[in-house]
Coordinates of C-alpha atoms and ligand atoms in Angstrom, one line a residue:
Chain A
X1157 CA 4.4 16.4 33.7
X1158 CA 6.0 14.4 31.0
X1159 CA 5.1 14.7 27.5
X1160 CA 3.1 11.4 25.9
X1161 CA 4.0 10.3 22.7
X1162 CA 1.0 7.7 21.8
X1163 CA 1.9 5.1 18.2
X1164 CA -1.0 3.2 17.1
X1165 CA -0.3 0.7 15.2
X1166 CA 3.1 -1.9 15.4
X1167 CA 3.8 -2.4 12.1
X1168 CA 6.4 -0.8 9.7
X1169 CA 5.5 2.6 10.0
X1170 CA 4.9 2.9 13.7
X1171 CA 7.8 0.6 14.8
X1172 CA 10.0 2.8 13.1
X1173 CA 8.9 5.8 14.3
X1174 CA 8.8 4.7 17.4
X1175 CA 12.2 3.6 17.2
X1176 CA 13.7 6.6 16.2
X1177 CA 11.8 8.6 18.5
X1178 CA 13.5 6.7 21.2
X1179 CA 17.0 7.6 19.5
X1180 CA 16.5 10.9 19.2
X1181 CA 14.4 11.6 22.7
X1182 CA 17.1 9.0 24.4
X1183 CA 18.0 11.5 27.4
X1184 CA 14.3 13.0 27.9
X1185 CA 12.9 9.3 28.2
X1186 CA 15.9 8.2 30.9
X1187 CA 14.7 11.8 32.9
X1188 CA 10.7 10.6 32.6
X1189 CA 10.2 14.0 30.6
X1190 CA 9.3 11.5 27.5
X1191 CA 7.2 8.9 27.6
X1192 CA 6.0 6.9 24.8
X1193 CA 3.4 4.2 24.4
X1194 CA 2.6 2.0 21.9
X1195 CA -0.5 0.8 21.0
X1196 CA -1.0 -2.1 18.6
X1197 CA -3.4 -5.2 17.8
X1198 CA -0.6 -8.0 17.5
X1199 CA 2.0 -9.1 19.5
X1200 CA 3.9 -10.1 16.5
X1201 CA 5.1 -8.0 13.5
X1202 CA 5.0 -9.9 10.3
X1203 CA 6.9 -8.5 7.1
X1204 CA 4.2 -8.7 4.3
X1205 CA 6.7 -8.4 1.1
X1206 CA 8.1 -12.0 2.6
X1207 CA 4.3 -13.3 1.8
X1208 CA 5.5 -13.2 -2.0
X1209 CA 7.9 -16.0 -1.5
X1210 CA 5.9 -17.7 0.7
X1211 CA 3.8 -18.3 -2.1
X1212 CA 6.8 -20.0 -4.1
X1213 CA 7.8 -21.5 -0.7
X1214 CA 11.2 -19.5 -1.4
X1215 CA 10.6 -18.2 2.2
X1216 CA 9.0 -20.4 5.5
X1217 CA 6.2 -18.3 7.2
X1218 CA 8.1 -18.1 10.6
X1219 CA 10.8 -16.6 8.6
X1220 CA 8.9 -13.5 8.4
X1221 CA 7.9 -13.1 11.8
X1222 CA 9.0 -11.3 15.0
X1223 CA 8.0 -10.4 18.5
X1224 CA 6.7 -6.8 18.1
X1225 CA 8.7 -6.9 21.8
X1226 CA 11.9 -7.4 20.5
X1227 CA 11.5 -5.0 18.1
X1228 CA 11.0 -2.3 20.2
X1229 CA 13.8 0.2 22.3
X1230 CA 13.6 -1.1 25.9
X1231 CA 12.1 2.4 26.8
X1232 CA 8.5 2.4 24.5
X1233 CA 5.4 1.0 26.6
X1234 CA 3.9 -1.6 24.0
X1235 CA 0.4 -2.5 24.9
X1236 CA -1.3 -4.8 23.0
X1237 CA -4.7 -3.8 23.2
X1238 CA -6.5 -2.4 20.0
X1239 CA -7.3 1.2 19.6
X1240 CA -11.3 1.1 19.5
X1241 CA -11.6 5.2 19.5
X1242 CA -9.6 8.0 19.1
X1243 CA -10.8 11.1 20.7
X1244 CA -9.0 14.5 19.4
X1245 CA -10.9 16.9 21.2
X1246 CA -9.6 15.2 24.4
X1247 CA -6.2 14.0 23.1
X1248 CA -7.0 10.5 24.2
X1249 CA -7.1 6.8 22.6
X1250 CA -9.3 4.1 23.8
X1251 CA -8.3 0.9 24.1
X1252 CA -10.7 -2.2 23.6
X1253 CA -9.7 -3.2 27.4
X1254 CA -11.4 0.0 28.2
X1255 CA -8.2 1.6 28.8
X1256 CA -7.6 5.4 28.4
X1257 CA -4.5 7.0 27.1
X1258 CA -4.1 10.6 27.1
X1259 CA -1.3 12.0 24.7
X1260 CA 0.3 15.2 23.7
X1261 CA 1.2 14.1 20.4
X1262 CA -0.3 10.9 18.5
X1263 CA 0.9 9.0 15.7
X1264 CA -1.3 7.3 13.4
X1265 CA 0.0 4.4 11.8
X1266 CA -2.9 1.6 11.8
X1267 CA -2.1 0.2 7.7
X1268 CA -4.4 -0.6 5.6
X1269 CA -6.2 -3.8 5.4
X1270 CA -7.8 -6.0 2.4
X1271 CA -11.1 -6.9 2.0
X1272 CA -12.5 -8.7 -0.4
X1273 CA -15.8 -9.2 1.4
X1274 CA -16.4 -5.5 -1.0
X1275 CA -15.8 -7.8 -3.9
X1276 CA -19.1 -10.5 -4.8
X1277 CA -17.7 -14.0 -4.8
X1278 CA -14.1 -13.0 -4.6
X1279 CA -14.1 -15.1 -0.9
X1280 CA -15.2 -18.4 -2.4
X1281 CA -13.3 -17.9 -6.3
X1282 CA -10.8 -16.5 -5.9
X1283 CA -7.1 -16.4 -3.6
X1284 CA -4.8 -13.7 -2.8
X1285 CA -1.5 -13.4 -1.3
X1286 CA -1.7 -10.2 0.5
X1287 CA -1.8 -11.8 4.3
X1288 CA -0.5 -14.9 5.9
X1289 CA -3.3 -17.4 5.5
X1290 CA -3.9 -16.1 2.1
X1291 CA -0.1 -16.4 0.8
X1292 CA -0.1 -20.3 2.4
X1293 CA -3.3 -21.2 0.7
X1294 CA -1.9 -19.9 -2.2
X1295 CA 1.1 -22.3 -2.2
X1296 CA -0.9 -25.5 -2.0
X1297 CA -3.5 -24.4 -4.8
X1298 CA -0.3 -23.7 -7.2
X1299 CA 1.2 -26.8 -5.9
X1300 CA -2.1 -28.9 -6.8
X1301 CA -2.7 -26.4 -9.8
X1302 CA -2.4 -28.9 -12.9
X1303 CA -2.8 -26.2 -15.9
X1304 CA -5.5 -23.8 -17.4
X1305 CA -5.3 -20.6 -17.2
X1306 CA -4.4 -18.2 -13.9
X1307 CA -5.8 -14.7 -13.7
X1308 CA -4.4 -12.1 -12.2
X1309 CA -6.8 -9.3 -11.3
X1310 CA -6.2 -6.1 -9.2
X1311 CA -8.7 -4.0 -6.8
X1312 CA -8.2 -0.5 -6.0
X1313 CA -6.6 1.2 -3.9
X1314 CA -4.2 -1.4 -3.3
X1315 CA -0.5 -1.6 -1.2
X1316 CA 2.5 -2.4 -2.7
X1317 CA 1.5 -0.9 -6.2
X1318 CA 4.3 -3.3 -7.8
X1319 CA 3.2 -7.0 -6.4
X1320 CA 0.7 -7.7 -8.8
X1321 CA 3.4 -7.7 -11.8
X1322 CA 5.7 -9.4 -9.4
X1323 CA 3.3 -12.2 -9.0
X1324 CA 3.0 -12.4 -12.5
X1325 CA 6.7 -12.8 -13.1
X1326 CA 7.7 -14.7 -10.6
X1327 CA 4.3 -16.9 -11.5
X1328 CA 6.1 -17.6 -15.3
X1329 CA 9.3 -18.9 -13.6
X1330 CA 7.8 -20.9 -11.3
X1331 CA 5.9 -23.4 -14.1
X1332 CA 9.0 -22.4 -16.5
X1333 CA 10.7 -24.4 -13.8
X1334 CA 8.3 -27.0 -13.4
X1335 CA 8.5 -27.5 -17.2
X1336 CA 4.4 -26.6 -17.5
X1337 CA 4.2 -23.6 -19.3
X1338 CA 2.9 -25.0 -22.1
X1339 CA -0.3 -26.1 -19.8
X1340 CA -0.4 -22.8 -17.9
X1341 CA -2.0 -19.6 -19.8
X1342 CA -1.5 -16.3 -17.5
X1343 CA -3.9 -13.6 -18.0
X1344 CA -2.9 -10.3 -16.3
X1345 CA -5.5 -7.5 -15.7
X1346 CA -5.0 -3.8 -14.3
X1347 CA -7.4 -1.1 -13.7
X1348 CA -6.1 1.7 -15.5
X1349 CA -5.0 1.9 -19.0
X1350 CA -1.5 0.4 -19.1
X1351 CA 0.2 -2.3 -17.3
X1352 CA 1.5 -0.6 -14.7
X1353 CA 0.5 2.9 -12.8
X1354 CA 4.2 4.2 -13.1
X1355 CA 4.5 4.6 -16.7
X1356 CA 8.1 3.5 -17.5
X1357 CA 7.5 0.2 -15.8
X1358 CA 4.3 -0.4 -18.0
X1359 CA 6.3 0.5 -21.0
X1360 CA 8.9 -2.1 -20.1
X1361 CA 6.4 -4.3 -19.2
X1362 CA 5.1 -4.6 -22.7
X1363 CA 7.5 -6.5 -24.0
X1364 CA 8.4 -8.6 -21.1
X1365 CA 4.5 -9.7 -21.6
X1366 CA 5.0 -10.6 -25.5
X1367 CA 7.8 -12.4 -24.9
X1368 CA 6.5 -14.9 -22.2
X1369 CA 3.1 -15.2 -23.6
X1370 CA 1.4 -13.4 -20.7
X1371 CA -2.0 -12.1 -22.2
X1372 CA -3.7 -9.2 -20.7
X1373 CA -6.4 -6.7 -20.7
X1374 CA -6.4 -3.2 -19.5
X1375 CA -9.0 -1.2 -18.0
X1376 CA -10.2 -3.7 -15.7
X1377 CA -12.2 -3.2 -12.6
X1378 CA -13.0 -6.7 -10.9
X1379 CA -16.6 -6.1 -10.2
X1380 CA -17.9 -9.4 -9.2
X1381 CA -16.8 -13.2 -9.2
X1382 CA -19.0 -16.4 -10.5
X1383 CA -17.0 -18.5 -8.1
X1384 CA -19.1 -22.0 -9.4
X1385 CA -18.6 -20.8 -13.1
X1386 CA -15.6 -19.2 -12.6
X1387 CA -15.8 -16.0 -14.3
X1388 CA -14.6 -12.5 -13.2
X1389 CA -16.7 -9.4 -14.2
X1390 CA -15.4 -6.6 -14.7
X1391 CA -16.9 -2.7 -13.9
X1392 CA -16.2 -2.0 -17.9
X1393 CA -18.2 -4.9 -18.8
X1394 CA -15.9 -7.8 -19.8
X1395 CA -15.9 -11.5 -18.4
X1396 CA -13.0 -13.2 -18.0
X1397 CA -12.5 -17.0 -17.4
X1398 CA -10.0 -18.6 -15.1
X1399 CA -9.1 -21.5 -13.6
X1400 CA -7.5 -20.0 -10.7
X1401 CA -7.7 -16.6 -9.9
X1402 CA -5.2 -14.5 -7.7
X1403 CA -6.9 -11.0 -7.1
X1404 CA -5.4 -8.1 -5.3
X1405 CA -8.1 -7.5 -2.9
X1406 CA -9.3 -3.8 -2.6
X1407 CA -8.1 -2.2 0.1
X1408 CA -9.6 0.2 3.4
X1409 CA -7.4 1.5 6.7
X1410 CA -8.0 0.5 9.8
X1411 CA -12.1 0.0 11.1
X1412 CA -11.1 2.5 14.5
X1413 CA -10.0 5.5 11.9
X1414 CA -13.4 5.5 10.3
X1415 CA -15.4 4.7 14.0
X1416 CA -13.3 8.0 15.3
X1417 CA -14.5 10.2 12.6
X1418 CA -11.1 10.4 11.2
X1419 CA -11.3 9.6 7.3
X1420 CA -13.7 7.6 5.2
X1421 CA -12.7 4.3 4.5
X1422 CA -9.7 4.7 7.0
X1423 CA -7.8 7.2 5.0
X1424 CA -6.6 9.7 7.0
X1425 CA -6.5 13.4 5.8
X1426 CA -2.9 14.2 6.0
X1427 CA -0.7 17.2 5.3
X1428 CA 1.5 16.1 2.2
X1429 CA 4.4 18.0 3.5
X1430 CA 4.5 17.9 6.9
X1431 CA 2.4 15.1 7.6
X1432 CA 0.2 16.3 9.6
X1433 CA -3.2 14.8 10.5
X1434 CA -5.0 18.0 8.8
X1435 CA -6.2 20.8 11.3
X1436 CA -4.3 19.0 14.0
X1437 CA -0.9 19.8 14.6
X1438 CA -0.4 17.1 17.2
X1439 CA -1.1 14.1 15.2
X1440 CA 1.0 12.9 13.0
X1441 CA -0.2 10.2 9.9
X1442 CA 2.1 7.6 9.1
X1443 CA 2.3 5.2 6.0
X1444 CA -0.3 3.4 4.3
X1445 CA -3.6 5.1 6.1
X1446 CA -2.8 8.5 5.2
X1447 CA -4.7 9.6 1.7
X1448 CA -1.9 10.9 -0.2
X1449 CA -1.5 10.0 -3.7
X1450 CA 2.0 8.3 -3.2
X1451 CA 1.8 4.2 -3.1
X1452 CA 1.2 3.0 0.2
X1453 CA 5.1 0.8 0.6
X1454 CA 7.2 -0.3 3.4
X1455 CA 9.7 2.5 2.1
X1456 CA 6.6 5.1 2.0
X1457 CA 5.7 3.8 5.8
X1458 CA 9.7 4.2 6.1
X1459 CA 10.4 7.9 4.8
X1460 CA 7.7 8.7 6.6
X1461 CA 8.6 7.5 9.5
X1462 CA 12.0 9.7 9.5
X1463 CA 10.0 13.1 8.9
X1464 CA 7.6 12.3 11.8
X1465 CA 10.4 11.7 13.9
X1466 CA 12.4 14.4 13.4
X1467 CA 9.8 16.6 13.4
X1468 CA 8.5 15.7 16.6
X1469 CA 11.8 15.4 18.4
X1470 CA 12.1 18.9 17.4
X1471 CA 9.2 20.1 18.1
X1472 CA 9.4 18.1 22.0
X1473 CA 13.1 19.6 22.1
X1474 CA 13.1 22.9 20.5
X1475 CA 9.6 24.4 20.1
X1476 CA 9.6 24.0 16.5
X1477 CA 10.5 21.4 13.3
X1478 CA 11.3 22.6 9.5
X1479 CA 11.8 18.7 8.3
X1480 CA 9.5 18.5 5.6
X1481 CA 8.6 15.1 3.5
X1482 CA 9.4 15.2 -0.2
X1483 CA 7.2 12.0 -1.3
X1484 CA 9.7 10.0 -1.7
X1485 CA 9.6 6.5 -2.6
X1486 CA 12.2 3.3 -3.0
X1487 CA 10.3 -0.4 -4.6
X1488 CA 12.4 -2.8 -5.7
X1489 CA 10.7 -4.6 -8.5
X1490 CA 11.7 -8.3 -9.0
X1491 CA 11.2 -9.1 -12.7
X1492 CA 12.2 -13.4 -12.2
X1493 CA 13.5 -15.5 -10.0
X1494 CA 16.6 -14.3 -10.5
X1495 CA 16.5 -10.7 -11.7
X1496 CA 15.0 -7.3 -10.3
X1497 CA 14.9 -3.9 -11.0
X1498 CA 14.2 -0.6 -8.7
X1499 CA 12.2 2.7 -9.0
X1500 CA 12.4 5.8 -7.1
X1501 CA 10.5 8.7 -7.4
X1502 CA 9.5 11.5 -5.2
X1503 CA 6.3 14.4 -5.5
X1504 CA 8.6 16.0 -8.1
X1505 CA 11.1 13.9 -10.2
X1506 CA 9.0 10.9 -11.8
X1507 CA 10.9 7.5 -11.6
X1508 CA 13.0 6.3 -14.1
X1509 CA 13.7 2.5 -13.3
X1510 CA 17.4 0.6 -14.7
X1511 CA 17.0 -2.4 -16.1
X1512 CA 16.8 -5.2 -14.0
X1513 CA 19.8 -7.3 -13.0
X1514 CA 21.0 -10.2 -10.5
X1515 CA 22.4 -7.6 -8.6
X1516 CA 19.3 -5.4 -7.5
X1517 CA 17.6 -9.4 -6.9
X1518 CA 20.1 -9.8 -4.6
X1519 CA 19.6 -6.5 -2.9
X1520 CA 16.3 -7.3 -2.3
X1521 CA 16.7 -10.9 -1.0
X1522 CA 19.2 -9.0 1.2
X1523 CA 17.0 -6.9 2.1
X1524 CA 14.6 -9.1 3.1
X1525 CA 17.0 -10.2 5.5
X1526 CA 17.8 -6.4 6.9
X1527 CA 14.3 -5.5 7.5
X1528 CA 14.2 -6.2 10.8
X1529 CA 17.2 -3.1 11.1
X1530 CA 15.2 -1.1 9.6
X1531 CA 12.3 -1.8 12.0
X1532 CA 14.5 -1.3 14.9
X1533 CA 15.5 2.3 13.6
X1534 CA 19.2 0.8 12.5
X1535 CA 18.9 0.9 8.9
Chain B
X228 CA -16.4 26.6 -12.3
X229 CA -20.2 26.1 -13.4
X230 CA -20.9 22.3 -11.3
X231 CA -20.3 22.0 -7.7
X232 CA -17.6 19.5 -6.9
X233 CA -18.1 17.7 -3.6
X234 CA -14.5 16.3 -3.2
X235 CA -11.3 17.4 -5.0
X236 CA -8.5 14.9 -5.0
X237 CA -5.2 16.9 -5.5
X238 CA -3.2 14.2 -7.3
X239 CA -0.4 16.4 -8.8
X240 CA 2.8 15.2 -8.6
X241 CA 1.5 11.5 -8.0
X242 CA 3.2 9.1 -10.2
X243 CA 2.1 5.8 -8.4
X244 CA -1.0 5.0 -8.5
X245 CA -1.3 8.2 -10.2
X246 CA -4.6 10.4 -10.8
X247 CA -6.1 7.9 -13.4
X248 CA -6.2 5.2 -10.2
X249 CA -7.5 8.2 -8.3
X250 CA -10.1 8.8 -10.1
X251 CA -11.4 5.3 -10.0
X252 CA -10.7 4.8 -6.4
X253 CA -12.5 8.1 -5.9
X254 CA -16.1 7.0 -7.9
X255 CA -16.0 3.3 -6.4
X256 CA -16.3 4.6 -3.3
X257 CA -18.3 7.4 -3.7
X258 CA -22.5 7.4 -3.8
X259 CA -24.7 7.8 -6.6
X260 CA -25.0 11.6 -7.1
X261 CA -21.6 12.6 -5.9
X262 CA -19.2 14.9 -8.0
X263 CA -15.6 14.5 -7.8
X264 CA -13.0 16.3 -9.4
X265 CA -8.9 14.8 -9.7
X266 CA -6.2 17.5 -10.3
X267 CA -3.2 16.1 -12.3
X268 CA 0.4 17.6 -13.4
X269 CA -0.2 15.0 -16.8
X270 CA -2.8 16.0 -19.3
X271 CA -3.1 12.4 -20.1
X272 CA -5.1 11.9 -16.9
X273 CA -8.2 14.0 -18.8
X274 CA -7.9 11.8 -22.0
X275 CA -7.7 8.3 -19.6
X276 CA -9.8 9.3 -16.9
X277 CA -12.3 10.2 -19.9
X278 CA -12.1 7.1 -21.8
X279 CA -12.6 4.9 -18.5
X280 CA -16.0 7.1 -17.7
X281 CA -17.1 6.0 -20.9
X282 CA -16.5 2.1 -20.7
X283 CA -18.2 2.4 -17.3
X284 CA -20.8 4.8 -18.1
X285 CA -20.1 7.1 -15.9
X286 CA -20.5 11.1 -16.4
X287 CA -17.7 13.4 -17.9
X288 CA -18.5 16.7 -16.8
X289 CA -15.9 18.4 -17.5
X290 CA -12.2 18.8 -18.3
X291 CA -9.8 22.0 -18.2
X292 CA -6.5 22.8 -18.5
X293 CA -5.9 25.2 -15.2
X294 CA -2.3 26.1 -16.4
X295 CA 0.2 24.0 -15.8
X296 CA -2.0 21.3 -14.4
X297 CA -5.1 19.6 -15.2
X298 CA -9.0 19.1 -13.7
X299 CA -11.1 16.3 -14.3
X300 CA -14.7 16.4 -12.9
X301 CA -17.1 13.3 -12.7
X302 CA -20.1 12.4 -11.5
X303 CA -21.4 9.0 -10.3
X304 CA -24.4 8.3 -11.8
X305 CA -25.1 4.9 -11.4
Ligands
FAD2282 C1 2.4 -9.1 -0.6 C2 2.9 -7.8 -0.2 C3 4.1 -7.3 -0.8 C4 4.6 -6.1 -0.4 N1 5.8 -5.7 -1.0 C5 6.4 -4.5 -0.6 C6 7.6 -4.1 -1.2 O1 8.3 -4.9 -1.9 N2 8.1 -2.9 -0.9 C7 7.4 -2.0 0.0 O2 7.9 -0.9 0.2 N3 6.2 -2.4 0.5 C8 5.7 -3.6 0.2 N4 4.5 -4.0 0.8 C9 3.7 -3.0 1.5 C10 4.1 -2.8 3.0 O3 4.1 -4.0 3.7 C11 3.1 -1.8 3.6 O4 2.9 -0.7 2.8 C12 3.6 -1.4 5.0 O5 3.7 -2.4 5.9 C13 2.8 -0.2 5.5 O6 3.2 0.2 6.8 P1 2.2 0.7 7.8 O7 2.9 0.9 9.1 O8 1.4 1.8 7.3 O9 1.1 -0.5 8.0 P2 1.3 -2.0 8.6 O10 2.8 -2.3 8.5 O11 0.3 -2.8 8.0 O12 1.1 -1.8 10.1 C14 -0.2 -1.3 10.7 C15 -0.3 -1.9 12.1 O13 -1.4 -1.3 12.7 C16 -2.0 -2.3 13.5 N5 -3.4 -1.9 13.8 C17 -4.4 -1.8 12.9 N6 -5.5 -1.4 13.6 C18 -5.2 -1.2 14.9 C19 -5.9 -0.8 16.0 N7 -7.2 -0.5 16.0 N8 -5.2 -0.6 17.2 C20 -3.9 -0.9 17.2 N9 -3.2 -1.3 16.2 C21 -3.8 -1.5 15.0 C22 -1.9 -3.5 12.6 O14 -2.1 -4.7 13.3 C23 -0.5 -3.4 12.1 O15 0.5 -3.9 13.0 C24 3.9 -5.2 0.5 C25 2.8 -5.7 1.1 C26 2.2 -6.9 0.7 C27 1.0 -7.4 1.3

């Protein structure tokens, strides 16, 4: 009898799990004494940083699209065919085809999803650039946008904790460009009591802010959105006016998490070391689902992804694993057009970030570019 | 401990989104009634967490230092 691997979920975390798996457990999957299936909703894997440029049409949509097919080692089963129920005391997945698959281990790696249906009004006031259709409707309202003033408002818990100031920054150079800042008033809001959760970056921030003219107000929890007067309300009481509003979106993990029992909300109780589903030992919690306290990133989904594989491989090939996940965490943070910075920081050392250069930019336009190695298992 | 804390949200060590965003994820989500407590490595989190309570109205119930980390406890009131 083989042992089954089951992935749910095709996007950075599971791909690259999966990947590495297939690296690792290369000779046990050529004998049949591996076999590993993926299950996932979408037969194509989109990288969601790339919706950022898509906004400032610096990157085409197809750009940042691939064949979750061609993504994957010629030895994974990809089925794509959501998970509607995941049944631990059975050790088997449902599929909404009504298939069954029974596993030995299981990976969890379903994401985390926006929805601003929890937000009053947000739907018909307000855009947001954290999916496809979102980032392209974006684009022709900024295109169209003749002046007043853009606010920027943030739900929580969010992905990609750094966007939201990247927006903002890249949202100065794009009317500095088009020679209409002097129409364009940006008015940046965050729900805690700086600009930024990492502290460094808010301090840095500060400045940045004065110097451009970018007014904002801290301590602000969108609450509900006027969308005929256009006015966003916050939790703490404030209104704000705007003429177009780009929220963050709060966020929830996938609906079949919840419907299995697993987590409210779709986060996923998970071991902060070994990444462990908690009280199961045979699943495994990758990337943004899980409900650690660490920002739910690619390069989270992507550390992750290493510890889970080399912990399973050893567990499939010795009988035991000691890899153990730090919390680390890369984010490149582009400050312009042209400029960018990076943090990294981990469950012990806070991040101290450099200051930003063309060079780091260029790391992360390069990077943009390599993310499909990393996906693969290459990089 | 004199209240009875229905969730506890270890947050030490978490530097993005850190406890402060914890805390808030943790009462949005949470139904009138519950109690929630956030443990942070940064004393600051008591003083934040705190003075976001009180622009919501939400209840402070208490704060301690445990030694050589912090509790905040909160309940949702409203
Ligand atoms: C605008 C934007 C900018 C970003 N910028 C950065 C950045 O600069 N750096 C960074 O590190 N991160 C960034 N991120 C975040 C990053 O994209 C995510 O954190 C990362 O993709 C998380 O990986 P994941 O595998 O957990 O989830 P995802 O990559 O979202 O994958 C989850 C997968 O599970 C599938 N799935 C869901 N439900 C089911 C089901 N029931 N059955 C089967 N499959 C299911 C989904 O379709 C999806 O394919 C950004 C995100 C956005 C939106």
């Amino acid at each position: 009898m083989p042992k089954r691997i089951v992935i749910i979920g095709g996007g950075a975390g599971g791909t690259i799990t999966a990947n590495l798996l297939a690296r690792n457990l290369y000779r046990q999957l050529v004998s049949g004494h591996v076999v590993i299936n993926m299950i996932t909703d979408k037969a194509e894997h989109v990288y969601q940083p790339g919706f950022l440029y898509v906004v400032f049409d610096k990157v085409r949509p197809d750009e940042i699209v691939r064949k979750q097919k061609d993504l994957l080692d010629q030895h994974i089963n990809l089925f794509v065919d959501p998970a509607v129920k995941i049944d631990k005391e059975n050790k088997i997945v449902r599929t909404q085809s009504g298939k069954e698959f029974p596993y030995d281990y299981l990976v969890i790696a379903t994401g985390s999803r926006i929805v601003p249906e929890d937000i009053p009004g947000l739907k018909e006031g307000g855009h947001w650039f954290y999916d496809m259709e979102g980032a392209k409707k974006l684009r022709q309202a900024l295109k169209d946008f003749s002046g007043g003033r853009i606010a920027i408002t943030v739900g929580v818990p969010h992905k990609c904790p750094v966007a939201p100031l990247e927006m903002t920054f890249m949202l100065y150079d794009y009317f500095k460009q088009k020679e209409m800042l002097d129409k364009v008033e940006l008015f940046y809001t965050y729900p805690i009591n700086r600009l930024h959760s990492l502290e460094p970056v808010a301090n840095w921030a500060v400045p940045e802010f004065e110097k451009k003219g970018i007014k904002s107000e801290t301590f602000f929890n969108m609450e509900e959105i006027d969308a005929e007067k256009k006015v966003v309300r916050s939790m703490e009481g404030s209104e704000l006016n705007y003429d177009l509003l780009i929220a963050v979106p709060p966020h929830k993990g996938a609906p079949v998490v919840a419907e299995s029992g697993l987590g409210k909300d779709g986060w996923i109780a998970t071991d902060k070391k070994t990444l462990h589903n908690e009280g199961s030992d045979n699943v495994y919690v990758v990337g943004d689902t899980t409900n650690l306290p660490i920002s739910k990133a690619g390069s989270t989904a992507h550390f992750e992804s290493h510890i889970v594989a080399e912990r399973l491989s050893s567990e499939i090939t010795e009988g035991y694993s000691e890899t153990l996940y730090d919390g680390k965490v890369i984010c490149f943070v582009e400050t312009s057009f042209d400029e960018a910075t990076y943090i990294w920081f981990n469950y012990k050392t806070p991040p101290t970030p450099a200051p930003p250069s063309k060079m780091v930019h260029w790391m992360k336009l390069g990077y943009n570019r390599l993310y499909w190695l990393s996906a693969k298992g290459i990089l | 401990m004199s209240v009875a804390v229905d969730s506890t949200i270890d947050a030490r060590g978490s530097a993005c989104p850190g406890p402060t965003m914890e805390l808030i994820k943790a009462m949005k989500s949470s139904a009138v009634g519950t109690v929630v407590e956030v443990l942070s490595s940064d004393k600051m989190t008591t003083v934040d967490g705190a003075a976001w309570l009180k622009k919501v109205g939400q209840e402070l119930v208490e704060t301690s230092d445990k030694g050589g980390y912090w509790s905040i406890i909160a309940k949702k009131i409203k």
